[in-house]
């Protein structure tokens, strides 16, 4: 096993050296400063990824291959460095910098308002009285379902998923005065989002978790399997977990776990809000590939981070420090929020309606009161 890994590191180093020798001796350097700058930055990132994939410390996941998760760990480092760079720019320079990534960016975009006419059946529209429902059926509907299916696989707890789902709808109600994108009809909030898209995604995720928890994990080498059908099945199972750990969060068991679960819910909600606020302050349309790449990134790093957090909570004597991927995800989420605060403080500081403030104040008081009763008075 060690020899195989050593061979891979030497192979990667050899290929990397050959590429650099080719660029240095055989390729003619273009006389384009902008192109060369972009190519140099991309090459620097690729060299760092090559180093990380072969040399970084392994995380808790080993399937489909440890190098896959090392790759995403290194992508996390690159993304955090990119966010730090954007954070240190002026607002104008930061937005115009996005043009270097895609010339179509750097232009202010109108926000789409999903509110307005909230009649489910509009008799005034004789052509299509159901037009309000069809207008809401955009690409975000399957994205909601798939997103909550994956989040359920990451969190592995029905109650936490439902709490985060409902809480985010309350956040949309609370912040629709800041982002028009949050303004939705009541049935869009609670029927299409919570019950249909999120609810079905959570249900499908819990069914998948049930199958994974009952699946036997007895691995056999591919070449030791006699039948072709068995070999194909073994290759498909390479993309399933090597073993299974059931998450039992038990938030009411002690104060430490209760605060940790509250912190997880808070960071999840903050990361969700960052999705909308980042595209608002950096002028990125919702369908832009950078928005999609960010979601793909969080899909791949979220599971590892959550497993590291659970291990850190469940056995603090063995896991004495927070895992590397969890540390990076927390740093990325906070840095994204700081970019939002710096780039558009006026929107962030718009006064929250008084009745919304009262609701949140009441909720915080109830949580603090229950915490004091459960862990100190009782």
Coordinates of C-alpha atoms in Angstrom, one line a residue:
X1 CA 0.0 0.0 0.0
X2 CA 2.8 2.4 0.9
X3 CA 4.8 1.5 -2.1
X4 CA 1.7 2.1 -4.3
X5 CA 1.3 5.6 -2.9
X6 CA 5.0 6.4 -3.2
X7 CA 4.8 5.4 -6.9
X8 CA 1.8 7.7 -7.4
X9 CA 3.7 10.7 -5.9
X10 CA 6.7 10.0 -8.1
X11 CA 4.6 9.6 -11.2
X12 CA 2.7 12.9 -10.6
X13 CA 6.0 14.7 -9.9
X14 CA 7.5 13.2 -13.2
X15 CA 4.5 14.3 -15.3
X16 CA 4.5 17.7 -13.7
X17 CA 8.2 18.2 -14.4
X18 CA 7.7 17.1 -18.0
X19 CA 4.9 19.7 -18.5
X20 CA 7.0 22.5 -17.0
X21 CA 10.0 21.5 -19.2
X22 CA 7.8 21.6 -22.3
X23 CA 6.5 25.0 -21.4
X24 CA 10.0 26.4 -20.7
X25 CA 12.0 24.9 -23.6
X26 CA 9.6 24.0 -26.4
X27 CA 6.6 26.4 -26.2
X28 CA 6.8 29.9 -27.4
X29 CA 5.4 32.3 -24.8
X30 CA 2.5 34.4 -26.2
X31 CA 3.1 38.2 -26.2
X32 CA -0.2 38.8 -24.3
X33 CA 0.2 40.0 -20.7
X34 CA -3.4 39.4 -19.7
X35 CA -3.4 35.9 -21.1
X36 CA -0.1 35.0 -19.6
X37 CA -1.2 36.3 -16.2
X38 CA -4.3 34.1 -16.3
X39 CA -2.4 31.1 -17.5
X40 CA 0.3 31.6 -14.8
X41 CA -2.4 31.8 -12.0
X42 CA -4.1 28.7 -13.3
X43 CA -0.8 26.8 -13.6
X44 CA 0.1 27.8 -10.0
X45 CA -3.2 26.5 -8.7
X46 CA -2.8 23.2 -10.7
X47 CA 0.7 22.7 -9.2
X48 CA -0.7 23.3 -5.7
X49 CA -3.5 20.8 -6.4
X50 CA -1.0 18.2 -7.6
X51 CA 0.9 18.6 -4.4
X52 CA -2.2 18.4 -2.3
X53 CA -3.7 15.4 -4.0
X54 CA -0.5 13.4 -3.4
X55 CA 0.8 14.8 -0.1
X56 CA -2.1 16.2 2.0
X57 CA -3.4 14.3 5.0
X58 CA -6.3 11.9 4.4
X59 CA -9.7 12.7 5.8
X60 CA -12.4 10.4 7.2
X61 CA -13.7 9.3 3.7
X62 CA -11.8 6.8 1.5
X63 CA -14.3 6.1 -1.3
X64 CA -14.2 6.4 -4.3
X65 CA -10.5 7.2 -3.5
X66 CA -8.7 9.2 -0.8
X67 CA -7.1 11.4 -3.5
X68 CA -10.6 12.6 -4.5
X69 CA -11.2 14.0 -1.0
X70 CA -7.7 15.4 -0.8
X71 CA -8.4 17.2 -4.1
X72 CA -11.5 18.9 -2.6
X73 CA -9.5 19.8 0.5
X74 CA -7.0 21.7 -1.7
X75 CA -9.8 23.3 -3.7
X76 CA -11.1 24.6 -0.3
X77 CA -7.7 26.2 0.4
X78 CA -7.7 27.8 -3.1
X79 CA -11.3 29.1 -2.7
X80 CA -10.6 30.6 0.7
X81 CA -7.5 32.4 -0.6
X82 CA -9.6 33.7 -3.5
X83 CA -12.2 35.0 -1.0
X84 CA -9.5 36.7 1.1
X85 CA -8.2 38.4 -2.1
X86 CA -11.6 39.7 -3.0
X87 CA -12.2 40.8 0.6
X88 CA -9.1 43.0 0.5
X89 CA -10.2 44.8 -2.7
X90 CA -12.3 47.9 -3.0
X91 CA -15.9 47.3 -4.0
X92 CA -15.4 48.6 -7.5
X93 CA -12.2 46.7 -8.1
X94 CA -13.6 43.5 -6.6
X95 CA -16.6 43.5 -8.9
X96 CA -14.5 44.4 -12.0
X97 CA -12.1 41.7 -11.0
X98 CA -14.9 39.2 -11.8
X99 CA -14.5 40.3 -15.4
X100 CA -11.1 38.5 -15.5
X101 CA -13.0 35.3 -14.8
X102 CA -15.9 35.9 -17.1
X103 CA -16.1 39.1 -19.3
X104 CA -19.9 39.0 -18.9
X105 CA -19.7 39.7 -15.2
X106 CA -19.1 43.1 -13.5
X107 CA -22.5 44.4 -14.6
X108 CA -25.3 45.2 -12.2
X109 CA -28.2 42.8 -12.5
X110 CA -31.9 43.2 -11.6
X111 CA -33.3 40.9 -8.9
X112 CA -36.3 38.7 -9.7
X113 CA -39.3 39.2 -7.4
X114 CA -41.2 35.9 -6.9
X115 CA -44.0 37.7 -5.0
X116 CA -46.7 39.9 -6.5
X117 CA -49.9 38.1 -7.6
X118 CA -50.2 35.2 -5.2
X119 CA -53.4 33.7 -6.5
X120 CA -53.0 30.0 -7.1
X121 CA -55.9 30.1 -9.6
X122 CA -56.2 33.4 -11.3
X123 CA -59.7 33.7 -12.9
X124 CA -58.8 37.0 -14.4
X125 CA -56.3 35.4 -16.8
X126 CA -58.6 33.5 -19.2
X127 CA -55.6 32.2 -21.3
X128 CA -53.9 30.4 -18.4
X129 CA -55.4 30.8 -15.0
X130 CA -52.6 28.6 -13.5
X131 CA -49.9 30.9 -14.8
X132 CA -48.7 31.8 -11.2
X133 CA -47.7 28.2 -10.5
X134 CA -46.0 27.8 -13.9
X135 CA -44.1 31.0 -13.4
X136 CA -42.6 29.6 -10.2
X137 CA -41.6 26.3 -11.8
X138 CA -38.1 27.4 -12.8
X139 CA -34.8 25.6 -12.4
X140 CA -34.8 26.2 -8.6
X141 CA -37.5 23.6 -8.1
X142 CA -35.3 20.5 -9.0
X143 CA -32.4 22.3 -7.4
X144 CA -34.3 22.6 -4.1
X145 CA -35.2 18.9 -4.2
X146 CA -31.6 17.7 -5.1
X147 CA -30.1 20.2 -2.6
X148 CA -32.1 18.9 0.3
X149 CA -31.6 15.3 -0.7
X150 CA -27.8 15.9 -0.5
X151 CA -28.1 17.9 2.7
X152 CA -30.0 15.1 4.3
X153 CA -27.2 12.7 3.4
X154 CA -24.7 15.1 5.0
X155 CA -26.6 15.9 8.2
X156 CA -28.2 12.4 8.6
X157 CA -30.9 13.6 10.9
X158 CA -34.6 14.3 10.0
X159 CA -35.3 16.8 12.7
X160 CA -32.2 18.9 12.0
X161 CA -33.0 19.0 8.3
X162 CA -36.7 20.1 8.9
X163 CA -35.6 22.7 11.4
X164 CA -33.1 24.2 8.9
X165 CA -35.7 24.0 6.1
X166 CA -38.4 25.9 8.1
X167 CA -35.9 28.3 9.6
X168 CA -34.7 29.4 6.2
X169 CA -38.2 30.2 5.1
X170 CA -38.5 32.4 8.2
X171 CA -35.3 34.1 7.2
X172 CA -36.7 34.8 3.7
X173 CA -39.7 36.4 5.3
X174 CA -37.5 38.4 7.6
X175 CA -35.1 39.6 4.9
X176 CA -37.3 40.2 1.9
X177 CA -37.0 43.9 2.5
X178 CA -33.3 43.6 1.7
X179 CA -33.4 41.2 -1.3
X180 CA -36.4 41.2 -3.6
X181 CA -35.5 37.6 -4.5
X182 CA -36.7 36.5 -1.0
X183 CA -40.2 37.9 -1.7
X184 CA -42.4 34.8 -2.4
X185 CA -46.0 33.9 -2.1
X186 CA -47.1 32.1 1.0
X187 CA -47.8 28.9 -0.9
X188 CA -44.4 29.2 -2.6
X189 CA -42.8 29.3 0.9
X190 CA -44.7 26.5 2.7
X191 CA -46.2 24.3 0.0
X192 CA -43.7 24.3 -2.9
X193 CA -40.5 24.8 -0.8
X194 CA -41.0 23.2 2.6
X195 CA -43.5 20.4 1.8
X196 CA -42.9 19.5 -1.8
X197 CA -39.3 20.3 -2.8
X198 CA -37.5 20.2 0.6
X199 CA -39.8 17.7 2.1
X200 CA -39.5 15.2 -0.7
X201 CA -35.8 15.7 -0.8
X202 CA -35.5 15.0 2.9
X203 CA -37.8 12.0 2.6
X204 CA -35.7 10.5 -0.3
X205 CA -32.5 11.3 1.6
X206 CA -33.7 9.5 4.7
X207 CA -34.7 6.4 2.7
X208 CA -31.2 6.4 1.2
X209 CA -29.7 6.7 4.7
X210 CA -31.8 3.8 5.8
X211 CA -30.5 1.6 2.9
X212 CA -26.9 2.6 3.6
X213 CA -27.2 1.8 7.3
X214 CA -28.6 -1.7 6.5
X215 CA -26.3 -2.5 3.6
X216 CA -23.6 -5.1 4.4
X217 CA -20.0 -3.6 4.2
X218 CA -17.9 -6.7 3.3
X219 CA -15.5 -5.6 0.7
X220 CA -13.8 -8.1 -1.7
X221 CA -11.0 -7.4 -4.2
X222 CA -12.2 -6.8 -7.8
X223 CA -10.1 -9.5 -9.3
X224 CA -11.2 -12.0 -6.6
X225 CA -14.8 -11.9 -7.8
X226 CA -15.4 -14.7 -10.3
X227 CA -18.4 -13.3 -12.3
X228 CA -18.7 -10.2 -14.6
X229 CA -21.9 -9.2 -12.9
X230 CA -20.2 -9.3 -9.5
X231 CA -17.3 -7.2 -10.9
X232 CA -19.7 -4.6 -12.3
X233 CA -21.6 -4.5 -9.0
X234 CA -18.3 -4.1 -7.0
X235 CA -17.2 -1.2 -9.3
X236 CA -20.6 0.5 -8.7
X237 CA -20.2 0.0 -4.9
X238 CA -16.8 1.7 -5.1
X239 CA -18.8 5.0 -5.0
X240 CA -20.6 4.1 -1.8
X241 CA -19.1 4.5 1.7
X242 CA -16.5 2.1 2.9
X243 CA -18.3 1.8 6.2
X244 CA -21.3 3.5 7.8
X245 CA -21.5 5.7 10.9
X246 CA -25.0 6.7 12.1
X247 CA -25.1 10.2 13.4
X248 CA -26.8 10.5 16.8
X249 CA -26.6 14.2 17.6
X250 CA -28.5 14.0 20.9
X251 CA -28.6 17.8 21.3
X252 CA -30.3 17.6 24.7
X253 CA -27.8 15.3 26.3
X254 CA -25.4 18.0 27.5
X255 CA -24.7 21.7 27.0
X256 CA -21.7 21.1 24.8
X257 CA -23.7 19.1 22.2
X258 CA -26.6 21.5 22.4
X259 CA -24.4 24.5 21.6
X260 CA -22.7 22.5 18.9
X261 CA -26.0 21.6 17.2
X262 CA -27.1 25.3 17.4
X263 CA -23.8 26.3 15.8
X264 CA -24.2 23.8 13.0
X265 CA -27.7 25.0 12.3
X266 CA -26.5 28.6 12.3
X267 CA -23.6 27.9 9.9
X268 CA -25.9 26.0 7.6
X269 CA -28.3 28.9 7.4
X270 CA -25.5 31.4 7.0
X271 CA -24.1 29.4 4.1
X272 CA -27.6 29.3 2.5
X273 CA -27.9 33.1 2.9
X274 CA -24.4 33.6 1.4
X275 CA -25.6 32.0 -1.8
X276 CA -28.1 34.8 -2.4
X277 CA -26.2 37.7 -1.0
X278 CA -22.9 36.9 -2.8
X279 CA -24.5 36.8 -6.2
X280 CA -26.3 40.1 -5.3
X281 CA -23.2 42.0 -4.2
X282 CA -20.8 40.5 -6.9
X283 CA -23.4 40.9 -9.7
X284 CA -23.6 37.2 -10.7
X285 CA -26.8 35.9 -12.3
X286 CA -28.4 32.9 -10.7
X287 CA -27.8 30.7 -13.7
X288 CA -24.0 31.6 -13.9
X289 CA -21.6 28.7 -13.8
X290 CA -19.8 30.1 -10.9
X291 CA -22.9 29.9 -8.7
X292 CA -23.3 26.3 -9.8
X293 CA -19.6 25.5 -9.1
X294 CA -19.9 26.9 -5.6
X295 CA -22.9 24.6 -4.9
X296 CA -20.9 21.6 -6.3
X297 CA -18.0 22.6 -4.1
X298 CA -20.2 22.6 -0.9
X299 CA -21.7 19.3 -1.9
X300 CA -18.3 17.7 -2.0
X301 CA -16.8 19.3 1.1
X302 CA -20.0 19.4 3.3
X303 CA -20.1 15.7 3.9
X304 CA -16.5 15.5 5.0
X305 CA -16.8 18.6 7.2
X306 CA -20.0 17.2 8.9
X307 CA -18.3 13.9 9.6
X308 CA -15.3 15.7 11.2
X309 CA -17.6 17.8 13.3
X310 CA -19.5 14.7 14.5
X311 CA -16.3 12.9 15.4
X312 CA -15.0 15.9 17.2
X313 CA -18.2 16.1 19.2
X314 CA -18.7 12.4 19.8
X315 CA -15.2 11.5 21.0
X316 CA -13.3 14.7 22.1
X317 CA -10.6 12.6 23.8
X318 CA -9.6 10.9 20.6
X319 CA -10.4 13.8 18.2
X320 CA -8.6 16.6 20.1
X321 CA -8.9 19.2 17.3
X322 CA -11.5 20.1 14.7
X323 CA -10.9 18.4 11.3
X324 CA -9.1 20.3 8.5
X325 CA -12.1 20.3 6.1
X326 CA -14.5 21.4 8.8
X327 CA -12.1 24.2 9.8
X328 CA -11.9 25.4 6.2
X329 CA -15.6 25.3 5.6
X330 CA -16.2 27.4 8.7
X331 CA -13.6 29.9 7.5
X332 CA -15.0 30.0 4.0
X333 CA -18.6 30.6 5.3
X334 CA -17.4 33.5 7.5
X335 CA -15.3 35.0 4.8
X336 CA -18.2 35.0 2.3
X337 CA -20.4 36.8 4.8
X338 CA -17.7 39.4 5.5
X339 CA -17.5 40.0 1.7
X340 CA -21.2 40.6 1.7
X341 CA -20.9 43.0 4.6
X342 CA -18.1 45.0 3.1
X343 CA -19.5 45.2 -0.5
X344 CA -23.0 46.3 0.4
X345 CA -23.3 47.4 4.0
X346 CA -26.3 49.6 3.1
X347 CA -28.4 46.6 2.1
X348 CA -27.3 44.6 5.2
X349 CA -28.1 47.5 7.5
X350 CA -31.6 48.2 6.2
X351 CA -33.9 48.3 9.3
X352 CA -35.7 45.1 10.0
X353 CA -39.5 45.6 10.3
X354 CA -40.5 45.9 14.0
X355 CA -42.8 42.9 14.0
X356 CA -40.0 40.7 12.5
X357 CA -37.7 41.9 15.2
X358 CA -40.3 41.0 17.9
X359 CA -40.6 37.5 16.4
X360 CA -36.9 36.9 16.4
X361 CA -36.5 38.4 19.9
X362 CA -39.2 36.1 21.2
X363 CA -37.6 33.1 19.6
X364 CA -34.1 33.9 21.0
X365 CA -35.6 34.4 24.5
X366 CA -37.4 31.0 24.3
X367 CA -34.2 29.2 23.2
X368 CA -32.2 30.9 26.0
X369 CA -34.9 30.1 28.6
X370 CA -35.0 26.4 27.6
X371 CA -31.2 26.2 27.7
X372 CA -31.1 27.7 31.2
X373 CA -33.9 25.4 32.4
X374 CA -32.5 22.2 30.8
X375 CA -28.9 22.5 31.6
X376 CA -28.7 24.7 34.7
X377 CA -32.0 24.7 36.6
X378 CA -33.2 21.2 36.0

